[in-house]
Amino acid sequence: MVVTRWGICSAGKIAHDFLVALKTLPPEDHKVVAIASRDLSRAQQYAKIHGIPKAYGSYAELAEDADVDVVHIGVVNPYHLPTSLLFIQAGKNVLCEKPLGMNTAEVKALVQAARQKNVFFMEGLWTRFFPASEKIRSLLSQGSIGDVMVLHAEFGSPQLSIPRCVEKELGGGGLLDIGCYCIQFACMVFNGEKPESILASGFLHDTGVDKTVSVILNYSGNRQAVLTCTMTARMPNRASINGTKGMIEIPSHFWCPTELVVNGEREEFPLPPPSQKMHFQNSTGLRYEAEHVRQCLLKGLKESPILTHADSELVNSILEEARLQVGVFYPQDKV
């Protein structure tokens, strides 16, 4: 079987974790052939640590590398649009970290560009690809908890000291960084249905980005999702799906789940241990996302059936509406 040849765009923390996660997959299936950073020495450092044959000091050089099948983009949020467009226009398949864009207009522009160039394009909402998430979708389709009526999800992590999380020019804000996981979870559980109403309330940081937000999504049939994210404090970070015949609980780390409690019965989905220290919780779980991308490429697909372009547009449109309601505006909104 043909090997999937990865190019890595940026040499930050998420790129490191993605590279370590790839090492838990068969080397005959996944190979990293090049990495690019705007700082050549940083790209060379990562190349040495991770055994990558080529290091570039510009993204354009990576885009021109004929040996690269698909590019993982891990740059900061405001650069997702121009960087993704660079690779799409070069005819590269792209996996771009969430959120795809700073607003819905950017997301739609990227999807349109990918379709025009006929390349695979997917948002890096890795939660969707965990075995626990697959199990949730299976249980819901089987009606294991009856009709879903109420969903709760929360994500709280003290991040006010991290520049990319609070600086507006770096695309900071709780909704874009961690609230997106709550919203994508609701969108998955309610099977891509558009909510009838979106109600958001929260508090802003001095920089003008959101630091704490609660969002209520009301769906047809009196069904509701209640979501909270905060960058001011740690929360239990659990989620529950509550139906007419039972309940699915994710006791902790719902955005990278390794255990479920279904109607009182616990099931675990252990991750392979990493070969190197990682920056984020359960980051070897990025392997599931990477393998999914590989399977899509092998089938000649241009979008994921599990996280479609329409799914990304829905998630990002809810994000945009919620942040506008709490009063967060980015320079990109004026374009």
CSV table of C-alpha atoms in Angstrom, one decimal:
chain,number,residue,atom,x,y,z
A,1,MET,CA,0.0,0.0,0.0
A,2,VAL,CA,1.2,3.5,-0.8
A,3,VAL,CA,2.7,5.6,1.9
A,4,THR,CA,1.1,8.9,2.9
A,5,ARG,CA,3.8,11.6,2.8
A,6,TRP,CA,3.2,14.5,5.2
A,7,GLY,CA,4.6,18.0,5.1
A,8,ILE,CA,4.4,19.9,8.4
A,9,CYS,CA,3.7,23.7,8.3
A,10,SER,CA,5.0,25.5,11.4
A,11,ALA,CA,7.3,24.3,14.2
A,12,GLY,CA,5.1,25.0,17.2
A,13,LYS,CA,3.7,22.9,20.1
A,14,ILE,CA,0.8,21.3,18.1
A,15,ALA,CA,3.2,20.4,15.3
A,16,HIS,CA,5.4,18.6,17.8
A,17,ASP,CA,2.5,16.7,19.2
A,18,PHE,CA,1.2,15.8,15.8
A,19,LEU,CA,4.7,14.5,14.8
A,20,VAL,CA,4.9,12.3,18.0
A,21,ALA,CA,1.4,11.0,17.3
A,22,LEU,CA,2.4,10.0,13.8
A,23,LYS,CA,5.1,7.8,15.3
A,24,THR,CA,2.5,5.6,16.9
A,25,LEU,CA,1.3,4.7,13.4
A,26,PRO,CA,2.9,2.2,11.0
A,27,PRO,CA,5.9,3.9,9.3
A,28,GLU,CA,5.0,2.1,6.0
A,29,ASP,CA,1.7,4.1,6.1
A,30,HIS,CA,2.8,7.5,7.3
A,31,LYS,CA,6.0,9.3,6.6
A,32,VAL,CA,7.0,12.9,7.3
A,33,VAL,CA,9.1,14.2,4.4
A,34,ALA,CA,9.5,17.9,5.2
A,35,ILE,CA,8.8,20.6,7.7
A,36,ALA,CA,8.7,24.4,7.2
A,37,SER,CA,8.9,27.3,9.6
A,38,ARG,CA,9.4,31.0,9.0
A,39,ASP,CA,12.5,30.5,11.2
A,40,LEU,CA,14.7,28.1,9.3
A,41,SER,CA,16.7,27.2,12.4
A,42,ARG,CA,13.5,26.1,14.2
A,43,ALA,CA,12.5,24.0,11.3
A,44,GLN,CA,16.0,22.4,11.3
A,45,GLN,CA,15.8,21.8,15.0
A,46,TYR,CA,12.4,20.0,14.6
A,47,ALA,CA,13.8,18.0,11.6
A,48,LYS,CA,16.7,16.8,13.8
A,49,ILE,CA,14.5,15.9,16.7
A,50,HIS,CA,11.9,14.1,14.6
A,51,GLY,CA,14.1,12.6,11.9
A,52,ILE,CA,12.6,14.6,9.0
A,53,PRO,CA,14.7,14.7,5.9
A,54,LYS,CA,13.9,18.3,4.7
A,55,ALA,CA,13.6,21.6,6.5
A,56,TYR,CA,12.5,24.8,4.9
A,57,GLY,CA,12.6,28.4,6.1
A,58,SER,CA,9.5,29.4,4.2
A,59,TYR,CA,6.0,27.9,3.7
A,60,ALA,CA,6.3,28.6,-0.1
A,61,GLU,CA,9.2,26.1,-0.3
A,62,LEU,CA,7.1,23.4,1.3
A,63,ALA,CA,4.2,24.2,-1.0
A,64,GLU,CA,6.5,23.6,-4.0
A,65,ASP,CA,7.8,20.2,-2.7
A,66,ALA,CA,6.6,17.5,-5.1
A,67,ASP,CA,7.2,14.8,-2.5
A,68,VAL,CA,4.5,16.1,-0.2
A,69,ASP,CA,1.0,14.5,-0.4
A,70,VAL,CA,-0.7,16.4,2.4
A,71,VAL,CA,0.2,19.3,4.7
A,72,HIS,CA,-0.6,19.7,8.4
A,73,ILE,CA,-1.0,23.4,9.2
A,74,GLY,CA,-0.5,24.5,12.8
A,75,VAL,CA,0.0,28.2,12.5
A,76,VAL,CA,-1.8,30.7,14.7
A,77,ASN,CA,-5.5,31.4,13.9
A,78,PRO,CA,-5.3,34.6,11.8
A,79,TYR,CA,-2.9,32.8,9.4
A,80,HIS,CA,-5.1,29.8,8.7
A,81,LEU,CA,-6.7,31.5,5.7
A,82,PRO,CA,-3.6,32.7,3.9
A,83,THR,CA,-1.5,29.7,4.7
A,84,SER,CA,-4.2,27.2,3.7
A,85,LEU,CA,-4.8,29.1,0.5
A,86,LEU,CA,-1.0,29.0,-0.3
A,87,PHE,CA,-1.1,25.2,-0.1
A,88,ILE,CA,-4.5,24.7,-1.8
A,89,GLN,CA,-3.4,26.9,-4.7
A,90,ALA,CA,-0.2,24.8,-5.0
A,91,GLY,CA,-2.5,21.7,-5.4
A,92,LYS,CA,-1.7,20.2,-1.9
A,93,ASN,CA,-4.2,18.3,0.2
A,94,VAL,CA,-4.6,20.2,3.5
A,95,LEU,CA,-5.4,19.3,7.2
A,96,CYS,CA,-5.7,22.7,8.9
A,97,GLU,CA,-5.9,23.1,12.7
A,98,LYS,CA,-9.2,24.4,14.1
A,99,PRO,CA,-10.7,27.0,13.8
A,100,LEU,CA,-10.5,26.9,10.0
A,101,GLY,CA,-11.0,30.7,9.8
A,102,MET,CA,-11.4,33.8,11.9
A,103,ASN,CA,-15.0,34.0,10.8
A,104,THR,CA,-17.5,32.2,8.5
A,105,ALA,CA,-16.5,34.2,5.4
A,106,GLU,CA,-13.0,32.9,5.7
A,107,VAL,CA,-14.2,29.3,6.1
A,108,LYS,CA,-16.4,29.5,3.0
A,109,ALA,CA,-13.5,31.0,1.0
A,110,LEU,CA,-11.3,28.1,1.9
A,111,VAL,CA,-13.9,25.5,1.1
A,112,GLN,CA,-14.6,27.2,-2.2
A,113,ALA,CA,-10.8,27.3,-3.0
A,114,ALA,CA,-10.3,23.6,-2.1
A,115,ARG,CA,-13.2,22.6,-4.3
A,116,GLN,CA,-11.9,24.7,-7.2
A,117,LYS,CA,-8.5,23.1,-7.0
A,118,ASN,CA,-10.0,19.6,-6.4
A,119,VAL,CA,-7.9,18.9,-3.3
A,120,PHE,CA,-8.7,17.2,0.0
A,121,PHE,CA,-9.4,19.8,2.8
A,122,MET,CA,-10.3,19.2,6.4
A,123,GLU,CA,-10.4,21.1,9.7
A,124,GLY,CA,-8.4,19.6,12.5
A,125,LEU,CA,-11.2,19.0,15.0
A,126,TRP,CA,-9.5,15.8,16.2
A,127,THR,CA,-12.2,15.0,18.7
A,128,ARG,CA,-14.4,13.6,16.0
A,129,PHE,CA,-12.0,10.7,15.2
A,130,PHE,CA,-11.3,9.2,18.7
A,131,PRO,CA,-12.7,5.7,19.1
A,132,ALA,CA,-14.9,7.0,22.0
A,133,SER,CA,-16.4,9.5,19.5
A,134,GLU,CA,-17.1,6.8,17.0
A,135,LYS,CA,-18.8,4.8,19.8
A,136,ILE,CA,-21.0,7.8,20.7
A,137,ARG,CA,-22.1,8.2,17.1
A,138,SER,CA,-22.9,4.4,17.0
A,139,LEU,CA,-24.9,4.5,20.2
A,140,LEU,CA,-26.9,7.5,19.1
A,141,SER,CA,-27.7,6.0,15.7
A,142,GLN,CA,-28.8,2.8,17.5
A,143,GLY,CA,-31.1,4.8,19.8
A,144,SER,CA,-29.3,3.5,22.9
A,145,ILE,CA,-30.4,6.4,25.0
A,146,GLY,CA,-33.6,7.2,23.2
A,147,ASP,CA,-34.2,10.8,21.9
A,148,VAL,CA,-31.5,13.2,22.9
A,149,MET,CA,-33.1,16.1,24.8
A,150,VAL,CA,-30.3,17.9,26.6
A,151,LEU,CA,-26.6,18.1,26.1
A,152,HIS,CA,-24.0,19.6,28.5
A,153,ALA,CA,-20.4,20.3,27.7
A,154,GLU,CA,-17.8,22.4,29.5
A,155,PHE,CA,-14.1,23.3,28.9
A,156,GLY,CA,-12.2,25.4,31.4
A,157,SER,CA,-8.5,25.9,31.4
A,158,PRO,CA,-6.4,28.8,32.9
A,159,GLN,CA,-4.9,30.4,29.8
A,160,LEU,CA,-4.8,34.1,30.4
A,161,SER,CA,-1.0,34.1,30.6
A,162,ILE,CA,-0.7,32.6,27.0
A,163,PRO,CA,-0.3,35.4,24.4
A,164,ARG,CA,-2.0,33.5,21.5
A,165,CYS,CA,-5.0,33.0,23.7
A,166,VAL,CA,-5.6,36.6,24.7
A,167,GLU,CA,-4.1,38.8,22.0
A,168,LYS,CA,-6.6,39.9,19.4
A,169,GLU,CA,-4.1,40.1,16.6
A,170,LEU,CA,-3.1,36.5,17.3
A,171,GLY,CA,-6.7,35.3,17.1
A,172,GLY,CA,-7.2,34.9,20.8
A,173,GLY,CA,-10.4,34.2,22.7
A,174,GLY,CA,-11.9,31.3,24.6
A,175,LEU,CA,-14.5,30.5,21.9
A,176,LEU,CA,-12.0,30.0,19.1
A,177,ASP,CA,-9.5,28.2,21.2
A,178,ILE,CA,-11.5,25.8,23.4
A,179,GLY,CA,-15.2,26.7,23.0
A,180,CYS,CA,-15.1,25.3,19.5
A,181,TYR,CA,-14.8,21.8,21.1
A,182,CYS,CA,-18.1,22.3,22.9
A,183,ILE,CA,-19.8,23.6,19.8
A,184,GLN,CA,-18.5,20.8,17.5
A,185,PHE,CA,-19.7,18.3,20.1
A,186,ALA,CA,-23.2,19.6,20.0
A,187,CYS,CA,-23.1,19.7,16.2
A,188,MET,CA,-22.0,16.0,16.2
A,189,VAL,CA,-24.6,14.8,18.6
A,190,PHE,CA,-27.4,16.7,16.9
A,191,ASN,CA,-26.2,15.3,13.6
A,192,GLY,CA,-25.3,18.6,11.8
A,193,GLU,CA,-28.7,20.1,12.5
A,194,LYS,CA,-28.8,23.9,12.5
A,195,PRO,CA,-30.0,25.3,15.9
A,196,GLU,CA,-33.2,27.3,15.9
A,197,SER,CA,-31.7,29.9,18.2
A,198,ILE,CA,-28.3,30.8,19.7
A,199,LEU,CA,-28.0,32.6,23.0
A,200,ALA,CA,-24.6,33.6,24.3
A,201,SER,CA,-23.5,35.5,27.4
A,202,GLY,CA,-20.0,36.1,28.7
A,203,PHE,CA,-17.2,38.3,29.8
A,204,LEU,CA,-14.3,39.9,27.9
A,205,HIS,CA,-10.6,40.2,28.7
A,206,ASP,CA,-9.0,43.7,28.7
A,207,THR,CA,-7.7,42.9,25.2
A,208,GLY,CA,-11.3,42.6,23.8
A,209,VAL,CA,-11.4,38.9,23.4
A,210,ASP,CA,-13.8,36.6,25.3
A,211,LYS,CA,-12.5,34.9,28.4
A,212,THR,CA,-15.7,33.2,29.7
A,213,VAL,CA,-18.8,32.4,27.6
A,214,SER,CA,-21.9,30.3,28.0
A,215,VAL,CA,-23.9,29.3,24.9
A,216,ILE,CA,-27.3,27.8,24.7
A,217,LEU,CA,-28.3,26.2,21.4
A,218,ASN,CA,-32.0,25.5,21.1
A,219,TYR,CA,-33.0,22.9,18.6
A,220,SER,CA,-36.3,21.8,17.1
A,221,GLY,CA,-38.5,19.6,19.3
A,222,ASN,CA,-37.5,21.4,22.5
A,223,ARG,CA,-34.0,20.0,22.5
A,224,GLN,CA,-31.1,22.0,24.0
A,225,ALA,CA,-27.3,22.1,24.2
A,226,VAL,CA,-25.8,24.1,27.2
A,227,LEU,CA,-22.1,24.9,26.7
A,228,THR,CA,-19.5,26.7,28.8
A,229,CYS,CA,-15.9,27.7,28.1
A,230,THR,CA,-13.5,29.7,30.2
A,231,MET,CA,-9.9,30.7,30.1
A,232,THR,CA,-10.0,31.9,33.7
A,233,ALA,CA,-10.2,28.6,35.6
A,234,ARG,CA,-10.0,24.8,35.4
A,235,MET,CA,-13.3,23.0,35.1
A,236,PRO,CA,-14.0,19.2,35.3
A,237,ASN,CA,-14.2,19.4,31.5
A,238,ARG,CA,-16.9,16.8,31.2
A,239,ALA,CA,-19.9,16.3,28.9
A,240,SER,CA,-23.2,14.5,29.0
A,241,ILE,CA,-25.7,13.5,26.4
A,242,ASN,CA,-29.1,13.0,28.1
A,243,GLY,CA,-31.9,11.1,26.3
A,244,THR,CA,-35.4,9.9,27.0
A,245,LYS,CA,-34.0,6.3,27.7
A,246,GLY,CA,-30.6,7.0,29.2
A,247,MET,CA,-27.4,8.9,29.3
A,248,ILE,CA,-23.9,9.0,27.8
A,249,GLU,CA,-21.3,10.7,30.0
A,250,ILE,CA,-17.7,11.7,29.3
A,251,PRO,CA,-16.3,12.1,32.8
A,252,SER,CA,-13.3,14.2,31.8
A,253,HIS,CA,-11.3,15.6,28.8
A,254,PHE,CA,-14.4,15.3,26.6
A,255,TRP,CA,-12.5,16.9,23.7
A,256,CYS,CA,-10.0,14.0,23.7
A,257,PRO,CA,-12.1,11.3,25.3
A,258,THR,CA,-10.6,8.0,26.5
A,259,GLU,CA,-13.6,6.8,28.6
A,260,LEU,CA,-17.4,6.7,28.4
A,261,VAL,CA,-20.1,5.9,30.9
A,262,VAL,CA,-23.1,4.6,29.1
A,263,ASN,CA,-26.2,4.1,31.2
A,264,GLY,CA,-23.9,3.5,34.2
A,265,GLU,CA,-21.5,1.2,32.4
A,266,ARG,CA,-17.9,2.4,32.0
A,267,GLU,CA,-15.9,1.7,28.9
A,268,GLU,CA,-12.3,2.7,28.3
A,269,PHE,CA,-10.5,3.5,25.1
A,270,PRO,CA,-6.8,3.7,26.1
A,271,LEU,CA,-4.2,5.6,23.9
A,272,PRO,CA,-0.8,4.3,22.9
A,273,PRO,CA,1.9,5.9,25.1
A,274,PRO,CA,4.0,8.6,23.4
A,275,SER,CA,7.7,8.1,22.6
A,276,GLN,CA,8.5,11.7,23.6
A,277,LYS,CA,7.1,14.3,25.9
A,278,MET,CA,4.0,16.1,24.6
A,279,HIS,CA,2.5,19.5,25.2
A,280,PHE,CA,-1.3,18.8,25.2
A,281,GLN,CA,-3.6,16.3,26.9
A,282,ASN,CA,-4.0,12.9,25.2
A,283,SER,CA,-2.1,14.2,22.1
A,284,THR,CA,-1.3,10.8,20.8
A,285,GLY,CA,-5.0,10.8,19.9
A,286,LEU,CA,-4.0,13.0,16.9
A,287,ARG,CA,-3.1,9.6,15.3
A,288,TYR,CA,-6.8,8.9,14.7
A,289,GLU,CA,-7.2,12.2,12.7
A,290,ALA,CA,-4.1,11.5,10.7
A,291,GLU,CA,-5.2,7.9,9.9
A,292,HIS,CA,-8.6,9.2,8.8
A,293,VAL,CA,-7.0,11.7,6.5
A,294,ARG,CA,-4.9,8.8,5.0
A,295,GLN,CA,-8.0,6.7,4.4
A,296,CYS,CA,-9.8,9.6,2.7
A,297,LEU,CA,-6.8,10.2,0.4
A,298,LEU,CA,-6.6,6.5,-0.5
A,299,LYS,CA,-10.3,6.6,-1.5
A,300,GLY,CA,-9.8,9.8,-3.5
A,301,LEU,CA,-12.2,11.8,-1.3
A,302,LYS,CA,-12.0,15.6,-1.2
A,303,GLU,CA,-13.7,16.0,2.2
A,304,SER,CA,-14.2,13.9,5.2
A,305,PRO,CA,-17.5,12.1,5.7
A,306,ILE,CA,-17.1,12.4,9.5
A,307,LEU,CA,-16.2,16.1,9.4
A,308,THR,CA,-17.6,17.5,6.2
A,309,HIS,CA,-17.1,21.0,4.8
A,310,ALA,CA,-20.7,21.7,5.8
A,311,ASP,CA,-19.9,20.6,9.4
A,312,SER,CA,-17.0,23.0,9.6
A,313,GLU,CA,-19.2,25.9,8.2
A,314,LEU,CA,-21.9,25.1,10.8
A,315,VAL,CA,-19.4,25.0,13.7
A,316,ASN,CA,-17.7,28.2,12.7
A,317,SER,CA,-21.0,30.0,12.0
A,318,ILE,CA,-22.2,29.2,15.6
A,319,LEU,CA,-18.8,30.4,16.9
A,320,GLU,CA,-19.1,33.6,15.0
A,321,GLU,CA,-22.7,34.3,16.2
A,322,ALA,CA,-21.8,33.5,19.8
A,323,ARG,CA,-18.7,35.8,19.9
A,324,LEU,CA,-20.6,38.7,18.2
A,325,GLN,CA,-23.3,38.4,20.8
A,326,VAL,CA,-20.7,38.8,23.6
A,327,GLY,CA,-19.1,41.7,21.7
A,328,VAL,CA,-15.9,40.2,20.2
A,329,PHE,CA,-14.9,41.7,16.9
A,330,TYR,CA,-11.8,40.8,14.9
A,331,PRO,CA,-10.1,42.9,12.2
A,332,GLN,CA,-11.0,40.1,9.7
A,333,ASP,CA,-14.7,40.8,10.3
A,334,LYS,CA,-14.3,44.2,8.4
A,335,VAL,CA,-12.9,42.6,5.2
